[in-house]
Coordinates of C-alpha atoms and ligand atoms in Angstrom, one line a residue:
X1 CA 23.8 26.3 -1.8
X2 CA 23.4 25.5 1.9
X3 CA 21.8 22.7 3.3
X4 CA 18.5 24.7 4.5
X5 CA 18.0 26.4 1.3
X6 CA 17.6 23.0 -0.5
X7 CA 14.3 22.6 -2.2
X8 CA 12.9 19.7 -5.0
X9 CA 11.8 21.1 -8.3
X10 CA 8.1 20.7 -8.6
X11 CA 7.7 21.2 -12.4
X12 CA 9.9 18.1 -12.8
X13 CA 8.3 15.8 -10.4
X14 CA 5.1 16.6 -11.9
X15 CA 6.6 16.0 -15.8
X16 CA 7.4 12.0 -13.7
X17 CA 4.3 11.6 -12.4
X18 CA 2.5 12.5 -15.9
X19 CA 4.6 10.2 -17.6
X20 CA 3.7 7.4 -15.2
X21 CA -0.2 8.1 -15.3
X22 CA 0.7 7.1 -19.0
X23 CA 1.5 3.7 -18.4
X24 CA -1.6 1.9 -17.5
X25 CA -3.9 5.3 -17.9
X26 CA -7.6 4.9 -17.8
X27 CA -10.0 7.1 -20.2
X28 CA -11.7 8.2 -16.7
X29 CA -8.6 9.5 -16.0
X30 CA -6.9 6.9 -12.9
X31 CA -4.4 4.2 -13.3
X32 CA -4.9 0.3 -14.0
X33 CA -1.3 -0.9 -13.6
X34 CA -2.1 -4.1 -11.5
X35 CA 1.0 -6.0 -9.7
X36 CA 3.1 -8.3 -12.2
X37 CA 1.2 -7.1 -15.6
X38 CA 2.8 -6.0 -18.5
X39 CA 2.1 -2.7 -17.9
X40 CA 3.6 -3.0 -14.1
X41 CA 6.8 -4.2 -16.0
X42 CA 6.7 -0.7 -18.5
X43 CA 6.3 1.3 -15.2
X44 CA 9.1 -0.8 -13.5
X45 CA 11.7 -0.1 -16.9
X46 CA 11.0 3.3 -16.7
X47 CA 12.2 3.7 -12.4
X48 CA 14.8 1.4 -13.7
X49 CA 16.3 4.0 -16.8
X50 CA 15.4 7.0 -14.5
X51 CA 17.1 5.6 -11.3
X52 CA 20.4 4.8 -14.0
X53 CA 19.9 8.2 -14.9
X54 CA 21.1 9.6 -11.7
X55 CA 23.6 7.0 -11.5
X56 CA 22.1 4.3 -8.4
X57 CA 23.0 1.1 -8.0
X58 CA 20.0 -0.9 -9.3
X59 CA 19.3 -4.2 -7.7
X60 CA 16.3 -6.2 -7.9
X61 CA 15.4 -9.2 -5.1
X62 CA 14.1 -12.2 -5.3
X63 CA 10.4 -10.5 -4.7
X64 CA 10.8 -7.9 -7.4
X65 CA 11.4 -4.8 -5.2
X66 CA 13.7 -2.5 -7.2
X67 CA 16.1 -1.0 -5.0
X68 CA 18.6 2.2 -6.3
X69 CA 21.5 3.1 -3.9
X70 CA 23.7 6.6 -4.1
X71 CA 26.3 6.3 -1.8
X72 CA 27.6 8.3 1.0
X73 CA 30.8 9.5 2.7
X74 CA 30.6 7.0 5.1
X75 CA 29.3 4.0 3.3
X76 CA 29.4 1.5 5.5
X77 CA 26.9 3.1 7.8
X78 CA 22.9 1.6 7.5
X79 CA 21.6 3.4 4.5
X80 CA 18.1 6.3 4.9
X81 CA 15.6 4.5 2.7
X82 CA 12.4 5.8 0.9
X83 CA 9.7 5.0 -1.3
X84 CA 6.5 3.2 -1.9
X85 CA 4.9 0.9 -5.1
X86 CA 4.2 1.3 -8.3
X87 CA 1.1 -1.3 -8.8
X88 CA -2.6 0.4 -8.9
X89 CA -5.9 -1.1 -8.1
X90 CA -8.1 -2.2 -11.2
X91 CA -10.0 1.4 -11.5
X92 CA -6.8 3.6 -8.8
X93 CA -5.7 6.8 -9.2
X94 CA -2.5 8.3 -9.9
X95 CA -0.8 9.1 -6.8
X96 CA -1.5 6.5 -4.9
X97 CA 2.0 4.3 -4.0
X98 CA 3.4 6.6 -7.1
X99 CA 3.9 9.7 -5.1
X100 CA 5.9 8.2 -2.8
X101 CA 8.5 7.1 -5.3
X102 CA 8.6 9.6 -7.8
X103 CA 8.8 12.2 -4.8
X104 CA 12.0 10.4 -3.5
X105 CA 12.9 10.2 -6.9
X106 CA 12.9 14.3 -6.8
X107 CA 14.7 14.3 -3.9
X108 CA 17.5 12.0 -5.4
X109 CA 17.7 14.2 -8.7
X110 CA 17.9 17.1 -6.2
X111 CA 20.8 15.9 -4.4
X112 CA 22.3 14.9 -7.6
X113 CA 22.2 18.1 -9.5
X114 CA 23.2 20.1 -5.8
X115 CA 26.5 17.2 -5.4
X116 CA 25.5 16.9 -2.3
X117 CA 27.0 14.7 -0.5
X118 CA 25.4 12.9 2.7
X119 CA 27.0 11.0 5.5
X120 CA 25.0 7.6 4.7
X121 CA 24.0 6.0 1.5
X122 CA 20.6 6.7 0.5
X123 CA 18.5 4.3 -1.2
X124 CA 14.7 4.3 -3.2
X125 CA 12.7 1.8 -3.0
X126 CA 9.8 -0.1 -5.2
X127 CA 8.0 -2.4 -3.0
X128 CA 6.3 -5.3 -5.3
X129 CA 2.3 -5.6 -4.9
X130 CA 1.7 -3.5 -2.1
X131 CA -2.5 -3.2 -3.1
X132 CA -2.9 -6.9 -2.7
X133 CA -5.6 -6.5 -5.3
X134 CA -4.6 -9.3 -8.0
X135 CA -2.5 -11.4 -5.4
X136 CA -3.7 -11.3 -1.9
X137 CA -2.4 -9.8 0.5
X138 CA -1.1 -6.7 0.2
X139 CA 2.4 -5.1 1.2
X140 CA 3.5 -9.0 0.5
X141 CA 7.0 -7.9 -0.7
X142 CA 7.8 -5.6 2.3
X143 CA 6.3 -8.3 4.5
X144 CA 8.5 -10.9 3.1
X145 CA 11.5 -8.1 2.9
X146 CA 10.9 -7.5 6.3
X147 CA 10.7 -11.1 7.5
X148 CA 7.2 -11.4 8.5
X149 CA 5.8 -13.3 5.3
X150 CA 7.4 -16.4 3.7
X151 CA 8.8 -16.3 0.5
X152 CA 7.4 -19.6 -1.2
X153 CA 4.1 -18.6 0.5
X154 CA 4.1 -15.7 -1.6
X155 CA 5.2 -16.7 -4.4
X156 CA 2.5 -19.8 -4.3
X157 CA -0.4 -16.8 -3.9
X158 CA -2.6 -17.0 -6.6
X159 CA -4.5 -14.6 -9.0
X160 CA -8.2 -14.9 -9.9
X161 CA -6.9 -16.5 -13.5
X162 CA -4.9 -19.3 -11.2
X163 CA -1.5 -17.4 -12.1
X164 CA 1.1 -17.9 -9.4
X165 CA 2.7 -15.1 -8.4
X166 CA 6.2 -16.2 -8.6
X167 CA 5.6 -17.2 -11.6
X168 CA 4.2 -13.8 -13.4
X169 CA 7.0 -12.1 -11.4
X170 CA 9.9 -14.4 -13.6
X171 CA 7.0 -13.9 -16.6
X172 CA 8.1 -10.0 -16.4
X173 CA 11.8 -10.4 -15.6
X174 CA 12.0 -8.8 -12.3
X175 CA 12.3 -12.0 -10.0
X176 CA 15.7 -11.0 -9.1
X177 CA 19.2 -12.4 -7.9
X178 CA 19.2 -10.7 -4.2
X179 CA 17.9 -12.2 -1.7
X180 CA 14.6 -10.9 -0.4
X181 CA 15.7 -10.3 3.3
X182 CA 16.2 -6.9 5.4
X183 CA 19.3 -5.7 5.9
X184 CA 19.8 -2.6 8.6
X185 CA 17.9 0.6 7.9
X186 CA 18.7 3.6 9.9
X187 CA 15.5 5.4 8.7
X188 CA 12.6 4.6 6.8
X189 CA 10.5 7.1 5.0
X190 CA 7.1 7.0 3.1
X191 CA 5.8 10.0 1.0
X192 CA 2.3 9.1 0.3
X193 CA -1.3 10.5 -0.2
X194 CA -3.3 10.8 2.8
X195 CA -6.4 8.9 1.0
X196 CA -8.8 10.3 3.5
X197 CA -10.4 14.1 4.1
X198 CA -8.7 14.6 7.7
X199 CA -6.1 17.0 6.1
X200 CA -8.4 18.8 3.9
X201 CA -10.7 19.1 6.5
X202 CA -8.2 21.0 9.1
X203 CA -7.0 22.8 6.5
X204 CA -3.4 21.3 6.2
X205 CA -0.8 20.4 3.8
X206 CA 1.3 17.9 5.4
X207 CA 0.0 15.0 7.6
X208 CA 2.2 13.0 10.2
X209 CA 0.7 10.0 10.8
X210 CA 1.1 8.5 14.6
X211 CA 0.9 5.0 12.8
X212 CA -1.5 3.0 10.7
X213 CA -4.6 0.8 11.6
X214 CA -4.3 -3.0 12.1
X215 CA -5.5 -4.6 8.9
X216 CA -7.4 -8.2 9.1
X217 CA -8.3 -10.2 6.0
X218 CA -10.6 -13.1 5.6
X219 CA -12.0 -14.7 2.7
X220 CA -15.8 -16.3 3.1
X221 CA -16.5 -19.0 0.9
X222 CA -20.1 -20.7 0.7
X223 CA -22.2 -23.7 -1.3
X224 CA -25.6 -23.7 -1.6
X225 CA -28.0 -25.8 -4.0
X226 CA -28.0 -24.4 -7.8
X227 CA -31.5 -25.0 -9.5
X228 CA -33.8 -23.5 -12.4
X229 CA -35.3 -19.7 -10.5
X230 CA -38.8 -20.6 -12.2
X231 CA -40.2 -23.8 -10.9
X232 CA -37.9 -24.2 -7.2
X233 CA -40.5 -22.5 -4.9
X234 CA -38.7 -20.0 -2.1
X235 CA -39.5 -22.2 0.8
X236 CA -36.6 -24.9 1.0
X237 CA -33.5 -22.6 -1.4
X238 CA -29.9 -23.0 -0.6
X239 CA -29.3 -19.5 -1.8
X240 CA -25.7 -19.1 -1.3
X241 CA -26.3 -15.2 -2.3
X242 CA -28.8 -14.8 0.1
X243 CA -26.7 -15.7 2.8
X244 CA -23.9 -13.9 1.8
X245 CA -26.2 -10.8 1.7
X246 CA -27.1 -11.1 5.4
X247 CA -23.5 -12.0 5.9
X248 CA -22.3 -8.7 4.1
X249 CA -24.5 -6.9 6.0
X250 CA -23.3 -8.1 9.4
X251 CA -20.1 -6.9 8.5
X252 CA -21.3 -4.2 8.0
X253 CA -22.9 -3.7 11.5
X254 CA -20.0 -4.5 13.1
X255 CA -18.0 -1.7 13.9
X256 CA -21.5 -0.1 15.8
X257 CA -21.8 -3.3 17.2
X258 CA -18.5 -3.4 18.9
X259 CA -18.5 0.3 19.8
X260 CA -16.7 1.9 17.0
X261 CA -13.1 2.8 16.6
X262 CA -12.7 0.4 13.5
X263 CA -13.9 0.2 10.0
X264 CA -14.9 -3.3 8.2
X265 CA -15.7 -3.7 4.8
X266 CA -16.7 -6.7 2.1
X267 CA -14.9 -5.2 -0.9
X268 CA -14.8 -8.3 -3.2
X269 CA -17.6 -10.9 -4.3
X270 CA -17.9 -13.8 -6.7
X271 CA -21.2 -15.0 -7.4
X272 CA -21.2 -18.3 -9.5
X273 CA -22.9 -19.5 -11.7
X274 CA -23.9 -15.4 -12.0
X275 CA -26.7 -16.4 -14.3
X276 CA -30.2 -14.4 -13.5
X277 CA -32.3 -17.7 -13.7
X278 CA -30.3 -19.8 -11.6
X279 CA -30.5 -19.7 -7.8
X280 CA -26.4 -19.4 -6.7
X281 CA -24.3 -22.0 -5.5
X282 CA -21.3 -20.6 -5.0
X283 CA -20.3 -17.4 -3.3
X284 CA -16.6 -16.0 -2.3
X285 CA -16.3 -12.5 -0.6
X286 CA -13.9 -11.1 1.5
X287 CA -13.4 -9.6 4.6
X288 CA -11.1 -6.5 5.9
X289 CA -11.3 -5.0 9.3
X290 CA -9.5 -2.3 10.4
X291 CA -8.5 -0.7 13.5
X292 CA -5.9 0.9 16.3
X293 CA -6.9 -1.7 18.6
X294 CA -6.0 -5.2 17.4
X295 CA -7.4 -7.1 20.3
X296 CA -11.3 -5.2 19.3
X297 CA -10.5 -6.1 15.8
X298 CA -9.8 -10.3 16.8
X299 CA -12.6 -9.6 19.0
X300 CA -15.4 -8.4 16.0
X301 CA -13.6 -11.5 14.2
X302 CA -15.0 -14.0 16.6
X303 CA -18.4 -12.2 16.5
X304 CA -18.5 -11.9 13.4
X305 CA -18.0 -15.3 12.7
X306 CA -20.6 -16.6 14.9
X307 CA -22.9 -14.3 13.1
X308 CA -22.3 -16.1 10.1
X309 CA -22.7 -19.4 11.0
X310 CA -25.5 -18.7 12.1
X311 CA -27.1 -17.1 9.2
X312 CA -25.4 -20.4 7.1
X313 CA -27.3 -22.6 9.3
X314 CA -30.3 -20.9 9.0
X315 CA -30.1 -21.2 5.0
X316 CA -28.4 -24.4 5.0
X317 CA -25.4 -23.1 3.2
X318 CA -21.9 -24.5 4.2
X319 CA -19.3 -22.3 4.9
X320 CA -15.6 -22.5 4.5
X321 CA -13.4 -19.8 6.3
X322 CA -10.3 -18.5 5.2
X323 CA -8.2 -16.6 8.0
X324 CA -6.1 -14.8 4.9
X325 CA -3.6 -12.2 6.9
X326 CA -3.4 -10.3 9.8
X327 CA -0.8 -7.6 10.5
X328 CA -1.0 -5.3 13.6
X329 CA -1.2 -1.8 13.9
X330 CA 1.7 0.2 13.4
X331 CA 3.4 2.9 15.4
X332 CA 5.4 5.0 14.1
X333 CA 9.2 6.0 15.6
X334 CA 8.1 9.1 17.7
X335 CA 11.2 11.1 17.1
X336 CA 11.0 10.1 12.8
X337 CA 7.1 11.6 13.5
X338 CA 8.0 14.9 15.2
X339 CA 10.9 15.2 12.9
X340 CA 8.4 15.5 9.9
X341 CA 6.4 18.1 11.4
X342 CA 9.0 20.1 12.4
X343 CA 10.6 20.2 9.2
X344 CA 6.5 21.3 8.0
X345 CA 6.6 23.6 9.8
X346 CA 9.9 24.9 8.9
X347 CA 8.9 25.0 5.7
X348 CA 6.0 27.4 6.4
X349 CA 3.3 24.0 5.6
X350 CA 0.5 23.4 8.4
X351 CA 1.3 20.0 9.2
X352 CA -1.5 17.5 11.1
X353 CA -0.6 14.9 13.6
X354 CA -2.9 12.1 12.3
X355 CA -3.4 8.2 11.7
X356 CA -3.1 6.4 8.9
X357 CA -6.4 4.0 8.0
X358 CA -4.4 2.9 4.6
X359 CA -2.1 0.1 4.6
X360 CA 1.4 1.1 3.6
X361 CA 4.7 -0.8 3.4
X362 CA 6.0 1.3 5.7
X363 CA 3.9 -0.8 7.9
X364 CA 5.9 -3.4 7.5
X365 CA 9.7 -1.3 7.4
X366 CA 8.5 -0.3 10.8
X367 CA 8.9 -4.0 12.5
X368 CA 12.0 -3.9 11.2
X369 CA 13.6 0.1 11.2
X370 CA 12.3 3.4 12.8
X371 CA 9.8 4.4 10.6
X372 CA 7.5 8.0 9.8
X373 CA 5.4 8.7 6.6
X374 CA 4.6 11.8 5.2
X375 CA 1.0 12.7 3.9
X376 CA -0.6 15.0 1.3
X377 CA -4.0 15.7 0.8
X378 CA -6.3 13.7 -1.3
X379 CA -9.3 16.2 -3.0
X380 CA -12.7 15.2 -1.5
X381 CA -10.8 12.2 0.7
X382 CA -11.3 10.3 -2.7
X383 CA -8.5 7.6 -3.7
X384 CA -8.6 4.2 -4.6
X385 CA -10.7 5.7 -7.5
X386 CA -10.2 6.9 -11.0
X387 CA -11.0 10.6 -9.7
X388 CA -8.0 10.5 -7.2
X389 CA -6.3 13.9 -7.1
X390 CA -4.0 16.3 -5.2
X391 CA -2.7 19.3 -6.1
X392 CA 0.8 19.5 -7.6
X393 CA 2.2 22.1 -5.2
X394 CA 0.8 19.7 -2.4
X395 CA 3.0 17.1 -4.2
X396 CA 6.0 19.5 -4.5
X397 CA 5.4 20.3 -0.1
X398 CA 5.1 16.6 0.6
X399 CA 8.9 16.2 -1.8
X400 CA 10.3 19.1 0.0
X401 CA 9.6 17.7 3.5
X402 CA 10.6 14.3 2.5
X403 CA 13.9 16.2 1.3
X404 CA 14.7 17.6 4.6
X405 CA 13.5 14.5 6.6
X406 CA 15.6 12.0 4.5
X407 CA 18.5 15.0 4.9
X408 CA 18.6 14.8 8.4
X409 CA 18.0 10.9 9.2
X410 CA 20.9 10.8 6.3
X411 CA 23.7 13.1 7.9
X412 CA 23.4 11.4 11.5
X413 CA 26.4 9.4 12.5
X414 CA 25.1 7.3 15.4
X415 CA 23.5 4.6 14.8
Ligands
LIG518 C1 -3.8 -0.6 0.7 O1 -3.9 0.1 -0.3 C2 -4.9 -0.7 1.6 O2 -5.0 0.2 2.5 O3 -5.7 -1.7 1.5
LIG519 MN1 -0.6 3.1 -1.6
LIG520 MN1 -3.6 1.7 -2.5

């Protein structure tokens, strides 16, 4: 069969991703397969015996990213590399990180069952923790892969339970042997769902995203002055609650305030000691702002934060800030980009030049290698939910252009 006439085989990539959705399924329908969990380690064995299957090389790094390698004529040449992660949020879907792998997975068993042989190696990837949800932050193993995060750092990140990460990764067997450290990359690829309604919206299939959005974290911590709700009169409360509600809501404000062109949300709060008749004495929340620009997102930092002392002032509420992680927007290799919406196009799929709000690993590979993702379209724009869906010929387009794309990066010679 020549090259052109390639394509993946949708019925089998949807058979993976059905199996997956298994591990860690939800009655509702998404995914709870949180990073380092016994159920991340089934999903982990079952890449593992479907990567041997198609005879890669398996190796696993000292931050649990799984890496299978099929070699190629010339195999001393930087390898093509693609994938995503594996982990969920507590109530996900399942596509989210999932696609990416199982769709390079396709294309894998595709070239396998063709013989195809390509001028590089060719390697999948699972990157470890990528949502950040149990251990912040997010994309931690790509970060450390890619040299931007320290190792010990991240394995001293904690869970809410007080778990290390390092140790829950040795807890599962996957703190591996390699060394956790890039090593050259001619191209890096990441099939993933849009997560947003741009694509449905214009009426595509395939997205090309120009880059993703800086992402700032911050965690708020404040004490206020516990006492019985019945007797303590209003006047004169330390109500750390209160003051995080104001806070909250200045967050809220912000992107307006500054003038748009960046999102910022409080996604997470502990309220202790969460009992209706006592006034609160300890709140945690955190922060995550978004945006293109990263000097307007340092900027509604510093706002921000003035915002909030003020409001702890006023309530007499100490605060504590934590400045958690910061990485910079991300753009894309131009040529990687234009390659995946010619090969859309070529396919006969409408394909969107767009931006990426999600954070991805390929954030990240791009610091390190030239870099393009490939988007689908989520139903409604819904994902981190339980309700998260695309279609199953979107995931089969999304496979087939991330076969062409990793075809072509794979048969170039030059460097
Ligand atoms: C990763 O899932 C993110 O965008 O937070
Ligand atoms: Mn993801
Ligand atoms: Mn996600």
């Amino acid at each position: 069969m020549k090259r052109e006439e390639l394509r993946v085989n949708g019925a089998r990539l949807r058979e993976s991703l059905e199996t997956m959705a298994k591990i860690g399924g939800t009655p509702a329908g998404g995914v709870q397969r949180l990073a380092l969990t016994d159920l991340d380690k089934q999903g982990r064995d079952q890449l593992v015996q479907w990567f041997k299957e198609i005879e890669l090389d398996v190796t696993i790094d000292a931050m649990g990213n799984i890496f299978g390698r099929r070699a190629g004529k010339n195999d001393a040449l930087a390898p093509v590399m693609s994938g995503s992660h594996a982990d969920s949020q507590p109530k996900g879907g399942r596509f989210d990180g999932i696609l990416g792998i199982l769709g390079m997975l396709e294309v894998l068993r595709t070239l396998h069952e063709n013989n195809v042989e390509t001028e590089r190696p060719v390697v999948i990837v699972d990157w470890t923790n990528e949502e950040g949800s149990r251990f912040a932050p997010a994309m931690v193993a790509s970060g450390v892969w890619a040299g931007a995060l320290d190792l010990q750092w991240a394995y001293d990140r904690t869970d809410g339970a007080g778990k290390r990460q390092g140790d829950e990764l040795a807890r599962i067997g996957y703190k591996g042997s390699v060394p956790c450290k890039a090593t050259p990359v001619h191209a890096y690829y990441e099939y993933h769902i849009e997560q947003g309604p741009l694509l449905e919206r214009a009426g595509k299939r395939i997205g090309a995203p120009k880059g993703i959005l800086c992402l700032h974290w911050y965690d708020i911590y404040l004490e206020g002055e516990a006492n019985q709700v019945g007797p303590t009169p209003m006047a004169g409360r330390h109500d750390a609650l209160c003051a995080a509600a104001e806070m909250i809501l200045a967050v809220n404000d912000l992107p307006e305030k500054m003038g748009g062109n960046m999102v910022a949300t409080v996604g997470e709060i502990q309220n202790e000691p969460n009992s209706r008749n006592i006034i609160p004495d300890k709140v945690h929340f955190t922060v995550d702002i978004r945006s293109w620009d990263d000097d307007l997102a340092l900027r509604a930092w510093e706002d921000l934060q003035q915002s909030c002392q003020g409001i702890a002032e006023g309530r007499g509420c100490p605060m504590r800030i934590e400045e958690t992680w910061r990485v910079n927007h991300s753009p894309f290799d131009e040529r990687l980009v234009r390659g995946v919406l010619e090969r859309a196009e070529a396919l006969g799929y409408p394909a969107l030049h767009t931006v990426s709000g999600a954070g991805h690993d390929a954030s990240y590979m791009n610091q390190v290698c030239p870099t393009a993702m490939i988007f689908v379209p989520s139903k409604g724009g819904r994902s981190h939910v339980e309700v998260e869906e695309t279609t199953w010929e979107d995931c089969e387009a999304g496979a087939n252009v991330l076969l062409h794309c990793v075809l072509a990066s794979a048969d170039e010679v030059e460097a």
